[in-house]
XYZ file of C-alpha atoms in Angstrom:
665
model
C 34.927 -9.006 6.925
C 33.951 -5.305 6.676
C 31.233 -3.806 4.490
C 33.736 -2.719 1.739
C 35.638 -6.163 1.977
C 32.197 -8.048 1.277
C 31.274 -5.575 -1.398
C 34.830 -5.945 -3.034
C 34.682 -9.764 -3.140
C 31.581 -9.985 -5.133
C 30.772 -13.884 -5.136
C 32.186 -14.981 -2.097
C 35.258 -17.356 -2.600
C 33.811 -20.059 -0.154
C 30.397 -21.226 -0.727
C 28.311 -19.674 2.208
C 25.740 -21.564 4.379
C 22.261 -21.625 3.627
C 20.385 -18.747 5.347
C 16.855 -18.779 6.842
C 14.533 -16.425 5.404
C 13.253 -14.124 8.228
C 9.627 -14.747 9.336
C 8.409 -11.278 9.333
C 9.512 -10.582 5.927
C 7.004 -9.412 3.413
C 7.221 -12.071 0.853
C 6.661 -12.159 -2.953
C 3.577 -13.999 -4.327
C 4.700 -17.636 -5.109
C 4.656 -17.377 -9.173
C 3.045 -20.106 -11.463
C 4.890 -23.190 -12.407
C 5.089 -22.388 -15.964
C 8.308 -24.321 -17.224
C 8.468 -27.899 -18.600
C 10.755 -30.159 -17.157
C 13.185 -29.405 -19.964
C 12.865 -25.832 -19.253
C 13.603 -26.075 -15.689
C 16.661 -27.698 -16.081
C 17.635 -24.915 -18.331
C 16.735 -22.607 -15.625
C 19.064 -24.519 -13.490
C 21.918 -24.622 -15.610
C 21.241 -20.576 -16.194
C 21.513 -19.982 -12.447
C 24.632 -22.271 -11.881
C 26.685 -20.545 -14.498
C 27.216 -17.742 -11.626
C 29.331 -20.145 -9.368
C 32.325 -22.539 -9.837
C 31.389 -26.070 -10.856
C 32.556 -27.436 -7.592
C 29.586 -25.771 -5.971
C 27.203 -27.102 -8.329
C 26.333 -30.797 -7.009
C 25.306 -28.587 -3.800
C 23.373 -25.623 -5.321
C 21.639 -27.539 -8.171
C 19.130 -29.400 -5.726
C 18.563 -26.112 -3.610
C 17.793 -23.946 -6.750
C 15.511 -26.620 -7.920
C 13.941 -26.571 -4.506
C 13.306 -22.845 -5.063
C 12.020 -22.843 -8.470
C 9.245 -25.497 -7.034
C 8.073 -23.845 -4.225
C 8.518 -20.259 -5.315
C 8.568 -20.111 -9.347
C 11.686 -18.589 -9.495
C 15.408 -18.947 -8.290
C 16.381 -15.899 -6.025
C 19.547 -17.671 -4.630
C 18.802 -17.136 -0.844
C 21.770 -18.337 0.521
C 23.998 -15.358 -1.096
C 21.991 -12.592 0.092
C 24.715 -10.635 1.892
C 24.922 -10.427 5.981
C 25.465 -6.860 6.170
C 22.328 -4.324 6.390
C 21.267 -3.013 3.020
C 20.170 0.861 3.088
C 21.560 4.048 1.546
C 24.624 4.633 3.261
C 26.491 8.195 2.779
C 28.290 8.157 -0.486
C 31.907 8.151 1.016
C 31.085 4.691 2.702
C 31.037 2.807 -0.592
C 34.753 1.329 -1.833
C 34.770 2.942 -5.447
C 37.271 4.295 -7.749
C 34.471 6.216 -9.275
C 32.160 8.847 -7.383
C 29.457 8.412 -9.949
C 29.427 4.826 -9.500
C 29.409 5.201 -5.612
C 26.415 7.253 -6.118
C 24.589 4.249 -8.210
C 25.534 1.845 -5.470
C 23.812 4.151 -2.839
C 20.870 4.315 -5.168
C 20.734 0.211 -5.403
C 20.829 -0.196 -1.744
C 18.077 2.092 -1.166
C 15.841 0.370 -3.645
C 16.597 -3.077 -1.602
C 16.504 -1.340 1.783
C 13.530 -3.556 3.790
C 12.021 -0.366 4.919
C 11.401 0.775 1.087
C 11.246 -2.143 -0.552
C 8.181 -4.424 -1.252
C 9.810 -7.531 -1.226
C 13.159 -7.257 -0.202
C 14.084 -10.911 -0.010
C 13.251 -11.374 -3.620
C 14.999 -8.087 -4.617
C 11.390 -6.659 -5.572
C 11.061 -2.772 -4.816
C 7.427 -2.519 -5.606
C 4.435 -3.409 -7.783
C 4.548 -6.990 -6.920
C 7.282 -7.660 -9.341
C 9.271 -4.617 -9.948
C 12.780 -6.012 -9.545
C 16.202 -4.446 -9.148
C 17.769 -7.886 -9.859
C 16.382 -11.470 -10.748
C 18.644 -12.945 -7.838
C 21.497 -12.119 -5.218
C 24.325 -13.294 -7.495
C 23.315 -10.405 -9.860
C 23.307 -8.212 -6.870
C 26.827 -9.195 -5.674
C 28.629 -9.028 -8.728
C 27.007 -5.551 -10.001
C 28.194 -3.902 -6.529
C 31.854 -5.202 -7.169
C 31.844 -4.206 -10.645
C 30.612 -0.606 -9.479
C 33.379 -0.528 -6.998
C 36.221 -1.602 -9.121
C 35.241 0.613 -12.288
C 36.669 3.789 -13.479
C 35.247 6.991 -15.234
C 36.165 5.466 -18.577
C 34.166 2.310 -18.112
C 30.538 1.704 -18.738
C 28.632 -1.038 -17.083
C 25.865 -2.774 -18.996
C 22.805 -4.377 -17.405
C 20.934 -6.922 -18.917
C 17.639 -7.319 -17.041
C 19.657 -7.251 -13.987
C 22.385 -9.275 -15.141
C 25.781 -7.249 -15.130
C 26.949 -8.412 -18.708
C 30.368 -6.584 -17.867
C 32.591 -3.351 -17.904
C 33.429 -2.045 -21.280
C 35.838 0.651 -22.172
C 34.006 4.015 -23.053
C 34.992 7.624 -21.991
C 34.194 10.009 -19.369
C 31.725 11.618 -21.084
C 29.684 8.354 -21.202
C 27.235 6.928 -19.053
C 28.770 4.758 -16.129
C 25.799 2.369 -16.253
C 23.226 1.394 -19.245
C 20.211 -0.567 -18.203
C 17.681 -2.381 -20.034
C 14.726 -4.779 -18.504
C 12.304 -6.759 -20.056
C 13.235 -5.697 -23.805
C 11.519 -8.381 -25.529
C 11.069 -9.402 -29.143
C 7.310 -7.937 -29.868
C 6.012 -11.194 -30.641
C 7.252 -12.647 -27.156
C 6.177 -9.800 -24.771
C 2.691 -11.341 -23.469
C 2.326 -11.628 -19.882
C 2.808 -15.217 -19.851
C 6.092 -14.679 -21.707
C 7.175 -12.691 -18.773
C 6.348 -15.506 -16.416
C 8.216 -18.203 -18.694
C 11.457 -16.018 -19.370
C 11.536 -14.603 -16.130
C 11.456 -18.144 -14.418
C 14.319 -19.008 -16.947
C 16.410 -16.156 -15.465
C 16.907 -14.220 -18.877
C 14.699 -11.379 -18.261
C 12.987 -9.378 -15.470
C 10.234 -6.857 -15.063
C 12.049 -3.400 -14.211
C 8.834 -1.730 -13.354
C 9.545 1.967 -13.827
C 12.200 3.303 -10.976
C 12.841 -0.287 -9.551
C 15.034 -1.605 -12.089
C 16.545 1.971 -12.917
C 17.811 2.370 -9.044
C 15.592 5.719 -8.795
C 12.997 4.698 -6.353
C 12.764 7.012 -3.415
C 10.075 5.165 -1.528
C 6.470 6.056 -1.493
C 7.458 9.813 -1.395
C 8.029 9.380 -5.025
C 4.168 8.822 -5.904
C 2.883 10.940 -2.845
C 3.397 14.008 -4.889
C 1.820 13.162 -7.836
C -1.046 11.560 -6.104
C -1.293 14.750 -4.221
C -1.325 16.830 -7.322
C -4.042 14.335 -8.917
C -6.404 14.039 -5.922
C -6.311 17.845 -5.291
C -7.057 18.573 -8.714
C -9.706 15.761 -8.969
C -11.736 17.718 -6.241
C -11.243 20.814 -7.954
C -13.093 19.499 -10.990
C -16.113 18.589 -8.796
C -16.201 20.919 -5.997
C -17.603 24.455 -6.397
C -15.017 27.245 -6.320
C -13.722 27.793 -2.746
C -15.194 24.795 -1.374
C -12.637 22.610 0.158
C -12.228 18.659 0.220
C -12.826 18.704 4.095
C -15.367 15.864 4.973
C -15.211 14.531 1.152
C -14.299 10.928 0.434
C -11.503 9.425 -1.464
C -11.995 5.669 -1.847
C -9.263 3.546 -3.454
C -7.147 0.575 -2.628
C -3.794 -0.702 -2.590
C -1.239 0.172 0.172
C 2.061 -1.690 -1.073
C 4.789 0.023 -2.866
C 3.796 2.800 -4.763
C -0.099 2.863 -3.834
C 1.115 3.052 -0.294
C 1.211 6.866 -0.811
C -2.259 7.199 -1.185
C -3.458 8.020 2.238
C -0.403 10.355 2.954
C -1.568 12.451 -0.178
C -5.302 12.289 1.102
C -4.132 13.897 4.340
C -1.714 16.294 2.624
C -5.118 17.363 0.390
C -7.320 17.385 3.260
C -9.777 14.702 2.857
C -10.935 11.612 4.216
C -9.242 8.683 2.620
C -10.301 5.200 2.513
C -7.779 2.600 1.237
C -8.632 -1.059 1.381
C -5.467 -3.522 1.386
C -6.181 -7.595 1.342
C -2.280 -8.125 2.826
C -2.428 -7.319 6.464
C 1.226 -6.814 6.420
C 1.450 -4.178 4.045
C -1.478 -2.341 5.769
C 0.452 -2.365 9.203
C 3.776 -1.218 7.583
C 1.956 1.870 6.351
C 0.372 2.525 9.726
C 3.576 1.983 11.558
C 5.409 3.922 9.276
C 2.835 6.844 9.940
C 1.435 7.052 6.178
C -1.984 5.987 7.473
C -3.833 7.299 10.479
C -6.204 4.210 11.177
C -6.321 0.695 10.612
C -9.883 -1.154 10.738
C -10.479 -4.572 10.027
C -14.407 -4.674 10.086
C -16.505 -3.169 7.413
C -19.209 -2.066 9.610
C -16.855 -0.242 11.767
C -15.354 1.209 8.946
C -18.763 2.570 7.877
C -19.342 3.923 11.431
C -15.923 5.493 11.314
C -16.461 7.260 8.158
C -19.849 8.562 8.927
C -18.073 10.101 12.263
C -15.315 11.555 10.060
C -17.901 13.297 7.662
C -20.032 14.772 10.216
C -16.824 16.446 12.045
C -15.377 17.181 8.422
C -12.214 15.387 9.632
C -9.009 15.123 7.672
C -8.057 11.383 8.141
C -6.642 8.436 6.332
C -8.122 5.215 6.999
C -7.058 1.698 6.177
C -9.342 -1.312 5.858
C -7.712 -4.814 5.749
C -10.091 -6.533 3.451
C -11.153 -6.078 -0.279
C -12.111 -2.886 -2.091
C -14.941 -4.425 -3.454
C -16.668 -4.805 -0.535
C -16.067 -1.427 0.483
C -17.741 -0.088 -2.636
C -20.586 -2.528 -2.095
C -21.326 -1.766 1.446
C -20.902 2.371 1.090
C -23.510 1.828 -1.559
C -25.904 0.159 0.987
C -25.063 2.571 3.665
C -25.836 5.785 1.581
C -22.143 6.980 2.151
C -21.340 9.191 -0.920
C -17.848 8.713 -2.575
C -16.700 12.023 -4.111
C -13.771 10.762 -5.820
C -12.878 7.297 -6.287
C -10.119 5.248 -7.921
C -7.824 1.965 -7.686
C -4.281 1.327 -7.149
C -3.787 -2.274 -7.108
C -1.259 -3.768 -9.243
C -3.678 -4.835 -12.072
C -0.552 -4.840 -14.616
C 0.088 -8.408 -12.937
C -3.581 -9.483 -12.437
C -2.705 -13.470 -12.544
C 0.299 -13.338 -9.984
C -0.835 -11.145 -6.978
C -1.485 -7.750 -8.368
C -5.056 -8.108 -7.377
C -6.767 -10.218 -5.324
C -10.475 -11.369 -5.991
C -13.294 -10.547 -3.397
C -14.463 -13.565 -1.695
C -11.031 -15.040 -1.109
C -8.789 -14.769 1.590
C -5.638 -13.360 1.228
C -3.931 -16.580 2.137
C -6.212 -18.763 0.172
C -5.687 -16.600 -3.164
C -1.930 -17.044 -2.840
C -2.005 -20.595 -2.760
C -4.511 -20.523 -5.784
C -1.872 -18.509 -7.667
C 0.537 -21.391 -7.231
C -1.729 -24.250 -7.268
C -4.383 -23.612 -9.715
C -3.723 -20.382 -11.519
C -6.740 -20.820 -13.938
C -9.201 -21.056 -11.114
C -7.437 -17.683 -9.662
C -7.762 -15.920 -13.150
C -11.591 -16.840 -13.111
C -11.947 -15.348 -9.837
C -10.118 -12.279 -10.367
C -12.063 -11.799 -13.818
C -15.435 -12.387 -11.785
C -14.155 -9.899 -9.045
C -13.710 -7.443 -11.655
C -17.082 -7.547 -13.098
C -18.359 -7.035 -9.348
C -16.032 -4.216 -8.721
C -17.246 -2.332 -11.872
C -20.657 -3.217 -11.126
C -20.013 -1.403 -7.584
C -18.025 1.440 -8.891
C -20.767 1.998 -11.655
C -23.685 2.530 -8.858
C -21.603 5.065 -7.410
C -21.019 6.981 -10.587
C -24.773 7.310 -11.397
C -24.930 9.085 -8.015
C -22.495 11.586 -8.793
C -19.043 9.885 -8.088
C -15.996 10.965 -10.039
C -13.951 7.976 -10.918
C -10.713 7.811 -12.879
C -8.741 4.986 -13.966
C -5.064 5.460 -11.883
C -2.871 4.171 -14.618
C -2.814 0.674 -13.260
C -4.549 -1.306 -15.787
C -7.900 -1.430 -13.841
C -10.054 -0.448 -16.920
C -8.021 -2.427 -19.414
C -8.198 -5.879 -17.197
C -11.871 -5.024 -16.382
C -13.000 -4.832 -19.877
C -10.832 -7.873 -20.843
C -13.096 -9.757 -18.057
C -16.047 -8.414 -19.569
C -17.086 -5.751 -17.040
C -19.286 -2.968 -17.755
C -16.785 -0.133 -18.641
C -17.106 0.792 -21.941
C -18.342 3.658 -23.571
C -21.221 3.726 -25.786
C -19.071 3.534 -28.709
C -17.410 0.350 -27.662
C -14.136 1.597 -28.165
C -13.416 4.097 -25.497
C -13.789 3.427 -21.526
C -16.487 5.026 -20.078
C -14.235 6.499 -17.335
C -11.070 8.704 -17.933
C -7.444 7.937 -17.300
C -6.081 10.533 -14.795
C -3.335 11.753 -17.401
C -6.366 12.486 -20.077
C -8.223 14.537 -17.202
C -5.439 15.843 -15.010
C -1.834 15.304 -15.510
C -1.833 15.708 -19.257
C -3.355 18.743 -20.092
C -2.282 20.554 -16.847
C 1.288 19.226 -16.361
C 2.860 17.188 -19.062
C 1.941 19.217 -21.921
C 3.659 22.286 -20.385
C 6.658 20.223 -19.214
C 5.606 19.694 -15.606
C 7.104 16.139 -14.316
C 8.439 14.535 -11.379
C 11.929 15.972 -10.890
C 13.807 14.014 -7.901
C 16.963 14.472 -6.108
C 19.083 12.452 -3.510
C 21.431 13.772 -0.747
C 23.946 11.174 -0.881
C 25.533 12.489 2.292
C 22.578 11.046 3.982
C 22.336 14.176 5.982
C 19.034 15.549 6.693
C 20.519 19.276 7.093
C 21.433 18.732 3.300
C 17.906 17.823 2.257
C 16.484 21.075 4.569
C 19.101 23.074 2.341
C 17.798 21.688 -0.903
C 14.191 22.351 -0.092
C 15.248 25.831 0.826
C 17.161 26.436 -2.409
C 14.270 24.670 -4.575
C 11.599 26.773 -3.174
C 13.518 29.827 -3.705
C 14.316 29.064 -7.434
C 10.680 28.285 -8.128
C 9.499 31.734 -6.128
C 11.805 33.348 -8.394
C 10.501 31.724 -11.822
C 6.857 32.203 -10.670
C 7.227 36.160 -10.697
C 7.622 36.038 -14.456
C 5.712 32.561 -15.582
C 2.660 32.998 -17.738
C -0.662 32.651 -16.589
C -0.889 29.311 -17.907
C 1.494 27.893 -15.367
C 0.702 29.770 -12.336
C -1.233 27.363 -10.637
C 1.248 24.402 -11.109
C 3.922 26.636 -9.844
C 2.056 27.617 -6.574
C 0.859 24.074 -6.190
C 4.798 22.824 -6.142
C 5.874 26.024 -3.957
C 3.288 24.905 -1.429
C 4.492 21.343 -1.529
C 7.995 22.029 -1.276
C 7.596 24.344 1.823
C 5.504 21.654 3.530
C 7.345 18.797 2.494
C 9.498 18.393 5.819
C 6.526 18.622 7.967
C 4.840 15.862 6.102
C 7.259 13.422 7.154
C 7.791 12.085 3.475
C 11.177 10.458 3.923
C 11.616 6.749 3.871
C 15.026 5.510 3.054
C 17.408 8.018 1.340
C 17.308 11.671 2.201
C 15.290 12.236 -0.955
C 12.970 15.047 -2.395
C 10.239 15.468 -5.447
C 8.448 17.950 -6.954
C 6.815 18.729 -10.296
C 8.892 21.210 -12.366
C 9.277 22.208 -16.007
C 12.410 22.413 -17.758
C 13.445 25.757 -16.565
C 12.722 24.782 -13.007
C 14.480 21.665 -13.165
C 17.677 23.286 -14.917
C 17.850 26.398 -12.423
C 17.209 24.120 -9.487
C 19.934 21.726 -10.388
C 22.322 24.421 -11.246
C 21.850 25.848 -7.935
C 22.583 22.490 -6.279
C 25.709 22.035 -8.368
C 27.005 25.662 -6.884
C 26.155 24.619 -3.122
C 28.023 21.461 -3.696
C 30.828 23.311 -5.210
C 31.027 25.722 -2.109
C 30.737 22.888 0.380
C 27.111 23.792 1.517
C 25.880 20.733 0.762
C 27.120 17.116 -0.412
C 26.747 15.425 -3.940
C 23.256 15.171 -5.253
C 21.714 12.515 -7.522
C 19.314 13.939 -9.855
C 16.659 11.735 -11.529
C 12.817 11.626 -11.945
C 10.018 9.344 -12.188
C 9.744 7.634 -15.622
C 6.154 8.682 -15.256
C 6.980 12.059 -16.779
C 6.750 14.279 -19.701
C 9.277 12.435 -22.062
C 10.145 9.182 -20.696
C 7.243 6.783 -21.367
C 4.908 5.640 -24.163
C 2.111 4.358 -22.290
C -1.332 4.361 -24.346
C -3.375 3.788 -21.204
C -1.632 6.239 -18.881
C 1.303 8.583 -19.633
C 0.458 9.070 -23.308
C -3.516 8.665 -23.285
C -3.906 12.249 -24.003
C -2.197 11.716 -27.351
C -5.032 11.817 -29.968
C -3.157 11.748 -33.368
C -2.762 7.532 -33.366
C 0.833 7.742 -32.030
C -0.194 6.856 -28.448
C 0.548 3.085 -29.286
C 4.162 3.837 -30.562
C 7.352 3.920 -28.567
C 9.636 6.526 -30.395
C 9.503 8.996 -27.772
C 10.728 6.856 -24.889
C 13.637 5.623 -27.244
C 14.600 8.739 -28.353
C 14.559 9.869 -24.546
C 16.983 7.425 -23.380
C 19.365 7.703 -26.395
C 19.349 11.238 -26.389
C 19.989 11.407 -22.334
C 22.953 8.844 -22.812
C 25.286 11.131 -24.917
C 24.274 14.484 -23.359
C 25.468 13.911 -19.589
C 23.442 11.337 -17.739
C 25.430 9.378 -15.311
C 23.256 6.067 -15.879
C 20.318 5.657 -18.074
C 17.678 2.783 -18.635
C 14.929 1.889 -20.853
C 12.370 -1.099 -19.522
C 9.419 -3.122 -21.035
C 6.436 -2.700 -18.682
C 6.198 -0.637 -15.831
C 2.974 0.745 -14.534
C 0.377 -0.878 -16.835
C 2.123 -3.840 -17.550
C 4.394 -6.160 -19.540
C 3.913 -5.493 -23.293
C 1.675 -2.560 -22.557
C 4.475 0.372 -22.113
C 8.250 1.097 -22.908
C 9.463 3.635 -20.377
C 12.776 5.342 -19.938
C 14.819 7.168 -17.073
C 17.981 8.601 -16.194
C 20.239 9.476 -12.898
C 22.716 12.011 -12.709
C 25.156 13.096 -10.092
C 25.983 16.607 -9.310
C 29.657 16.775 -7.678
C 30.078 20.293 -7.965
C 32.043 20.741 -11.068
C 31.998 22.750 -14.086
C 31.555 19.414 -16.210
C 28.476 18.577 -14.102
C 27.281 21.959 -14.854
C 27.272 21.503 -18.424
C 26.036 18.337 -18.588
C 23.020 18.942 -16.427
C 21.906 22.012 -18.699
C 22.586 20.035 -21.963
C 20.759 16.789 -20.726
C 17.912 18.220 -18.477
C 16.847 20.432 -21.299
C 16.447 17.833 -23.916
C 14.961 15.213 -21.312
C 11.958 17.413 -21.119
C 11.759 19.125 -24.533
C 11.734 15.889 -26.359
C 8.338 15.198 -24.849
C 6.783 18.637 -25.213
C 7.926 18.361 -29.084
C 6.223 15.138 -29.402
C 2.960 16.040 -27.394
C 2.916 19.357 -29.788
C 2.930 17.541 -32.932
C -0.161 15.417 -31.515
C -1.762 18.852 -31.440
C -2.089 19.280 -27.722
C -2.600 23.012 -27.149
C -0.749 23.323 -24.135
C 2.485 21.672 -25.502
C 2.135 23.810 -28.676
C 2.071 26.981 -26.471
C 5.077 25.402 -24.478
C 7.472 24.550 -27.223
C 6.688 27.817 -29.121
C 7.918 29.796 -25.939
C 10.679 27.403 -25.751
C 11.919 28.112 -29.290
C 11.597 31.889 -28.598
C 13.822 31.551 -25.506
C 16.441 29.223 -27.258
C 17.030 30.155 -30.602
C 19.203 26.687 -31.300
C 15.887 24.876 -31.018
C 14.219 24.303 -34.194
C 10.865 21.956 -33.937
C 8.189 20.894 -36.485
C 5.209 22.573 -34.916
C 1.748 21.054 -36.637
C -0.609 23.047 -38.930
C -4.001 22.705 -37.300
C -6.897 21.529 -39.775
C -10.646 23.058 -39.940
C -13.010 20.007 -38.792
C -15.719 21.141 -41.120
C -13.273 20.422 -44.077
C -12.835 16.844 -42.975
C -16.516 16.197 -42.322
C -17.317 16.678 -45.948
C -14.792 14.110 -47.287
C -16.432 10.633 -46.415
């Protein structure tokens, strides 16, 4: 059968043979055995409903075996035989060009060169899934291939509920992931209901089909690390020869060494999973691989003496690095952590003193012992960091729930008031006041032709647009503008593409709209093929996350999720091709609500109207909320926007004299 024929058949007519799992595949951690006997039977009953009754007798014991071995039913037998990667958009059998674009984006998320655990349909973060099982993938691709521009596909946590009549102006796909009743949104609830096959963790851009490989976070990491060094170094001094110490090389965190090289420092990144470390090395995202801690110390000292720009992956535990660097008197200038601590008990964080293999065995066979080891390790981890910060290291939480889980473990990470953390979130210190409050966030696009020349042309268009805007931009945003112009001009040289021909930069509402408009005009003229627009959910308006995206909201509303909900609803009727809203992502299940969108630019006047209407709201919704929280930069940004856009009327806060409040209680 051809690729198109396989897509159109969906669930095959004949039961396929069982497939061996590739030995070299990076497998997802084995999940905890959390279901009762009755619940296990329910999980198998739930899985079998995708298939004809005649197949049930053969599939039931197979699914029971998967549930026993892996803690989940992935339906490996039904993984398609064709290669999964982002093909040119005209390769997909589809009645709707918009649907074909979504098929392309789904396959990019599951490309083995992109995905962290491709056999388990997990894109990044240890559990950030596109689908729960391969049957859902097959059905979804068939629906997309057969739908019209007057239908909408509704996705319930990976499950394609079906095609419903809608309209040409409606989104083609509406995605929800993990949207639990609040009292059933604890981490153990995810374990249970995901094992039952009724919900999933979509992370941020995994379950919304907008992941573009580690490039997506390289830019944000570059901006963050660059400004971290700016905060601590004397004016005019460069990061050359200075150390960034961090951990994590899977999925999103794999971007750290590449970002460190762009910034121009020495990056030391520890990773316990040797396969993940070697993958990044083979992809050219890290320069050096080292497995011996003392060899690492010697290599770092050489790099310091020569003021090298180099990224070093240490295959081992980061706690050892912090401790041994302290003993060796190696000064760490900037420190952070990007392990997946949003899932600390299921492989997101590996405890020091335990091998990777032994830890994975504990996760499955003795989860309580594993949890104890993780919490002991977190206390030791924090103790080592504290020793460095007393020497002057600038440490920040990178929004991975490190400080949150360390505090829950009883580690010494709390401020004197016993309410706040002693270290800031990177959003509190850097991205919030510098970028999000002014509307700058991670704007993305994908060239659906798959043609590298199209990507080069879009880089050129975007750079030209930003340079034009910068000439008249106020002083408050000149630094952000220049950083992003420098970024886009060097993007190709930095070899950032993994998977689809995609790009990212930080732009405000004016930049996003003008870049998108220029792209649409280029598509209309035949200069480039159709473009998919999107963004990371980690943005101005899309995400309510009190320990990350909204950690610089101080009016008490950072624990609310109105902004994210309004974002996805507002985008859906203003022209998005698809919209998504997730529970979890970044800092963990039950800790955040995040929304995203995708939009196809096909060169039409309708696309021009949609992009201007939707992008304007997508950004200004967040600026308005941040302004109401009394964030100085956001007040400036929303007042400026109301002057430019008479049809925009936003409630602006009246500020209160602190002295007045001091006398009241």
